[in-house]
Short mmCIF file of C-alpha atoms in Angstrom, two decimals:
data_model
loop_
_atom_site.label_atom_id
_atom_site.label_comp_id
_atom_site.label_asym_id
_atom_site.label_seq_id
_atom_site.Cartn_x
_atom_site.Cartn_y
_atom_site.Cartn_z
CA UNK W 1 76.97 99.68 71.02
CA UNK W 2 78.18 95.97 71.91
CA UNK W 3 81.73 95.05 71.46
CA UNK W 4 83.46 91.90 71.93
CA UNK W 5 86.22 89.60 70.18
CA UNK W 6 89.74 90.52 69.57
CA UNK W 7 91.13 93.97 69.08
CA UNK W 8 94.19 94.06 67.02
CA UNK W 9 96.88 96.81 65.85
CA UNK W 10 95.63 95.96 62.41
CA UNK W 11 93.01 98.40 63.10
CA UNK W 12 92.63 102.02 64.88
CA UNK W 13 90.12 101.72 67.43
CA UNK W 14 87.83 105.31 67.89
CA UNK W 15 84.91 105.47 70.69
CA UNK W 16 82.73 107.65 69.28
CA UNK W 17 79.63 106.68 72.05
CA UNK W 18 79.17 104.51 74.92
CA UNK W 19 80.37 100.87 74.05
CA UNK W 20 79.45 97.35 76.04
CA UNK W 21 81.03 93.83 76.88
CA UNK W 22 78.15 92.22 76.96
CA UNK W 23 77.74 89.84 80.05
CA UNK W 24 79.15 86.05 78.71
CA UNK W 25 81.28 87.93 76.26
CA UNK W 26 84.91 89.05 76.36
CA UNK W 27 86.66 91.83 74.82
CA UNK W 28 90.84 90.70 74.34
CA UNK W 29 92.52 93.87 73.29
CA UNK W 30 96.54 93.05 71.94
CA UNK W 31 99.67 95.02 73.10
CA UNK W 32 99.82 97.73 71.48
CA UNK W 33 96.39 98.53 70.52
CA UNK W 34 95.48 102.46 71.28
CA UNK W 35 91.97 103.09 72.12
CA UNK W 36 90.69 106.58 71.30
CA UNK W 37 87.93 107.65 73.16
CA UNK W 38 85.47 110.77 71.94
CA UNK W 39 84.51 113.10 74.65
CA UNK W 40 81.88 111.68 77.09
CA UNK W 41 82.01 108.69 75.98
CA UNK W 42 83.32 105.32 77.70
CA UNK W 43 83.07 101.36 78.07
CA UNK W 44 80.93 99.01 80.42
CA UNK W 45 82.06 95.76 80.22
CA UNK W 46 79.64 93.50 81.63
CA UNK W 47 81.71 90.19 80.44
CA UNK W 48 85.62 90.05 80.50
CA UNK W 49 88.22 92.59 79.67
CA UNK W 50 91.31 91.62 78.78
CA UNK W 51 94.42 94.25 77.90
CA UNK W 52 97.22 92.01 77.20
CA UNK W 53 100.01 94.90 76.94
CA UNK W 54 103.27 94.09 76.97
CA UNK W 55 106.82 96.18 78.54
CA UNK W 56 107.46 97.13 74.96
CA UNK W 57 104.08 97.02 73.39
CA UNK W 58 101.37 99.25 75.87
CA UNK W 59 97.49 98.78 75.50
CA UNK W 60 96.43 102.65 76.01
CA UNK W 61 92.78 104.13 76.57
CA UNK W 62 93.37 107.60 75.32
CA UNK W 63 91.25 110.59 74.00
CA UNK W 64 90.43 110.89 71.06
CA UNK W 65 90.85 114.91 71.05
CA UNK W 66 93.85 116.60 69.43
CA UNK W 67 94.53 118.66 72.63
CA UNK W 68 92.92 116.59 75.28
CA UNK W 69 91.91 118.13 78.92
CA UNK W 70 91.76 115.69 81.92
CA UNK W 71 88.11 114.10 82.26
CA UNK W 72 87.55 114.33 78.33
CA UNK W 73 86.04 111.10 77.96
CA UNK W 74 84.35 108.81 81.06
CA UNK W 75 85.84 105.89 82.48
CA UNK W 76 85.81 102.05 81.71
CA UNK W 77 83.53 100.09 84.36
CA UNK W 78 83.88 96.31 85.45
CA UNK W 79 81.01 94.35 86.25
CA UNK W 80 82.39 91.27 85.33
CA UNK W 81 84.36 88.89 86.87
CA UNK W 82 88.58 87.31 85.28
CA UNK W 83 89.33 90.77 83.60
CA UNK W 84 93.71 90.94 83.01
CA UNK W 85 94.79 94.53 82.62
CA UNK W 86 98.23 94.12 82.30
CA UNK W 87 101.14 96.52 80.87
CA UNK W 88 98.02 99.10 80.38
CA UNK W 89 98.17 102.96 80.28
CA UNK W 90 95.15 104.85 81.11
CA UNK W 91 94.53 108.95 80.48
CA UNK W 92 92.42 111.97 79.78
CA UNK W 93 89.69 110.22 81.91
CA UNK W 94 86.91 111.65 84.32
CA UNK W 95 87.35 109.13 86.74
CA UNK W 96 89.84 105.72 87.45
CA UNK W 97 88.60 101.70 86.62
CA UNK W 98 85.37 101.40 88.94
CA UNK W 99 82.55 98.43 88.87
CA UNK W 100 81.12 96.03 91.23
CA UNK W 101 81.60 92.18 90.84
CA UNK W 102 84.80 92.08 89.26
CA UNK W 103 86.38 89.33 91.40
CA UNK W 104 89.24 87.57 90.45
CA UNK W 105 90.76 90.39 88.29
CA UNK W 106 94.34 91.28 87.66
CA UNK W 107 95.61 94.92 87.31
CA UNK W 108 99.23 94.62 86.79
CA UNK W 109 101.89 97.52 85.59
CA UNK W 110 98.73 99.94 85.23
CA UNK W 111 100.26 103.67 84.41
CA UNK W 112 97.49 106.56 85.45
CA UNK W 113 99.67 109.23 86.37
CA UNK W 114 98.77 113.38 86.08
CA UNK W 115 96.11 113.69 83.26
CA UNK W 116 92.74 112.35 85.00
CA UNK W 117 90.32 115.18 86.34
CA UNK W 118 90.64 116.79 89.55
CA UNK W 119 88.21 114.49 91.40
CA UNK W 120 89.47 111.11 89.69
CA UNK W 121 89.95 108.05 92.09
CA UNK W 122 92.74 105.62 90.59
CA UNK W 123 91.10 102.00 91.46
CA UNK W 124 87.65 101.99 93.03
CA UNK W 125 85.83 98.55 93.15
CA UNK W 126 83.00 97.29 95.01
CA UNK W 127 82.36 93.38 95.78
CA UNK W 128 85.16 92.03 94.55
CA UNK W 129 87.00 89.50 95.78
CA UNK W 130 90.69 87.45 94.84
CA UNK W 131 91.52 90.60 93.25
CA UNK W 132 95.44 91.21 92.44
CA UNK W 133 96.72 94.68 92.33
CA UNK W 134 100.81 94.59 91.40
CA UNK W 135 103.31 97.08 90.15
CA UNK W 136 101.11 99.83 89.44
CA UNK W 137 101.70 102.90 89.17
CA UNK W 138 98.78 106.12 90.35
CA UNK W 139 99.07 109.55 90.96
CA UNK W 140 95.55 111.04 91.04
CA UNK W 141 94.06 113.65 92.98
CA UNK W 142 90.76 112.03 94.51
CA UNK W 143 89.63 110.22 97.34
CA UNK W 144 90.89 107.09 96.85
CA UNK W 145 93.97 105.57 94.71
CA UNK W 146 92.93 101.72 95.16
CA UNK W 147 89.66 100.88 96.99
CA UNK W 148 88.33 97.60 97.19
CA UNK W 149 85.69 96.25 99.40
CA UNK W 150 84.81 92.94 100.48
CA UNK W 151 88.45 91.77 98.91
CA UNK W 152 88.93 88.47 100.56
CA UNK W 153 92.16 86.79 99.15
CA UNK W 154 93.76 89.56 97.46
CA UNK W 155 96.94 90.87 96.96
CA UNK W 156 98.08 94.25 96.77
CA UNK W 157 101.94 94.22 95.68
CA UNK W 158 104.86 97.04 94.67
CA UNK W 159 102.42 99.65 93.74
CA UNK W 160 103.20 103.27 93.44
CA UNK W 161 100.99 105.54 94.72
CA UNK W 162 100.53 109.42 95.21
CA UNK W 163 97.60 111.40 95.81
CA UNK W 164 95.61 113.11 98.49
CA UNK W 165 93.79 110.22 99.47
CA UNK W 166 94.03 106.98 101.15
CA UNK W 167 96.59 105.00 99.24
CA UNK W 168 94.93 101.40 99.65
CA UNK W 169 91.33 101.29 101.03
CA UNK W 170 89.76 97.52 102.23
CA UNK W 171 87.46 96.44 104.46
CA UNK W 172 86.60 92.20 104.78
CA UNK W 173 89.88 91.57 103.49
CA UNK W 174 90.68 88.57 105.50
CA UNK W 175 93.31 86.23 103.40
CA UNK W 176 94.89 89.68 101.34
CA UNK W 177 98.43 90.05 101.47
CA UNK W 178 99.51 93.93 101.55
CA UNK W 179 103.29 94.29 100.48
CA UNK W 180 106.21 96.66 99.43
CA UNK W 181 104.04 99.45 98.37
CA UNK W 182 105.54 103.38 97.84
CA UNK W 183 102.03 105.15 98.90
CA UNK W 184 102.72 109.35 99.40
CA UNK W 185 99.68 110.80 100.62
CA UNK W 186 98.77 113.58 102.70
CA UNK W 187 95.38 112.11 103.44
CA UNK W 188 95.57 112.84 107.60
CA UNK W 189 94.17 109.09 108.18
CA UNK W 190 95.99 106.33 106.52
CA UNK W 191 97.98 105.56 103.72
CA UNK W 192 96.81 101.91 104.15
CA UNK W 193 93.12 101.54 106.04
CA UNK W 194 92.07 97.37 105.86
CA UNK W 195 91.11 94.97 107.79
CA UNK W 196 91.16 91.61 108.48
CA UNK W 197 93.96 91.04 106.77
CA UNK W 198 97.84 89.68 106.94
#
């Protein structure tokens, strides 16, 4: 169904099927807040997400299982544009944050380390520029830990990332600013593939 509003630790918060931002809505979720997702399910957000996690106080998007297996529930898809993901931890998922259209949004001390499925990409976003990607930290085993096309005027700052694939993936990225990333890959082209950038 539709969500949107504020999601607060008065509450436990259990996916049980798909759930929507709508487009012109926004969905504010406040540190702490654990969201339990039921196997298969996941969240579109069409609007705005914002996680607004803190160093002590995490925003997580969990299973909902007892004893969750990696790629238990979906993923959460952007299609919107000013979503904040900040202090956020992210697991038991099929596949990383992917969408189209999500320009000017902020992923900042994302954790998505070890318990994604075998074929999960960390970042993976389409048509999106002004996008900032600081002091995150991936380890998954896909293609691709952060991909971003067409990312004019973004930065991509003190992330850590491991994997078999390419570490940071842009193409069109004049104006981005690539800096004091740890990327360990063994992908045999690049551990950072852009262009047009400085």
């Amino acid at each position: 169904g539709e969500v949107s509003g504020n999601w607060t630790t008065s509450y436990q918060y259990w996916v049980m099927g798909d759930v929507t931002v709508p487009e012109g809505d926004s969905l504010v979720i406040d540190a702490g807040v654990r969201v339990k997702f039921s196997t298969g399910t996941g969240m579109t957000s069409n609007g705005t997400l914002i996680a607004n996690g803190t160093e002590e106080a995490h925003v997580i998007f969990t299973s909902r299982e007892p004893t969750p297996v990696p790629g238990v529930w979906t993923n959460i898809q952007l299609y919107g544009e000013n979503n904040i993901l900040s202090w956020v931890d992210y697991e038991w998922a099929t596949d990383g944050f992917t969408g189209d259209g999500a320009s000017e949004s902020t992923f900042d001390h994302l954790t998505m380390v070890g318990s994604l499925s075998l074929g999960a990409n960390g970042i993976y976003f389409t048509n999106s520029s002004s996008m900032t990607f600081t002091n995150n930290e991936i380890s998954v085993a896909g293609n691709e830990l952060i991909y971003c096309s067409e990312p004019a005027n973004s930065t991509f700052s003190a992330n850590v990332l491991t994997g078999s694939g390419r570490g940071i993936y842009a193409n069109n990225a004049d104006g981005s600013t690539v800096s004091d990333n740890n990327i360990t890959t063994n992908n045999s082209t690049a551990a950072v593939d852009m262009d047009y950038c400085h």
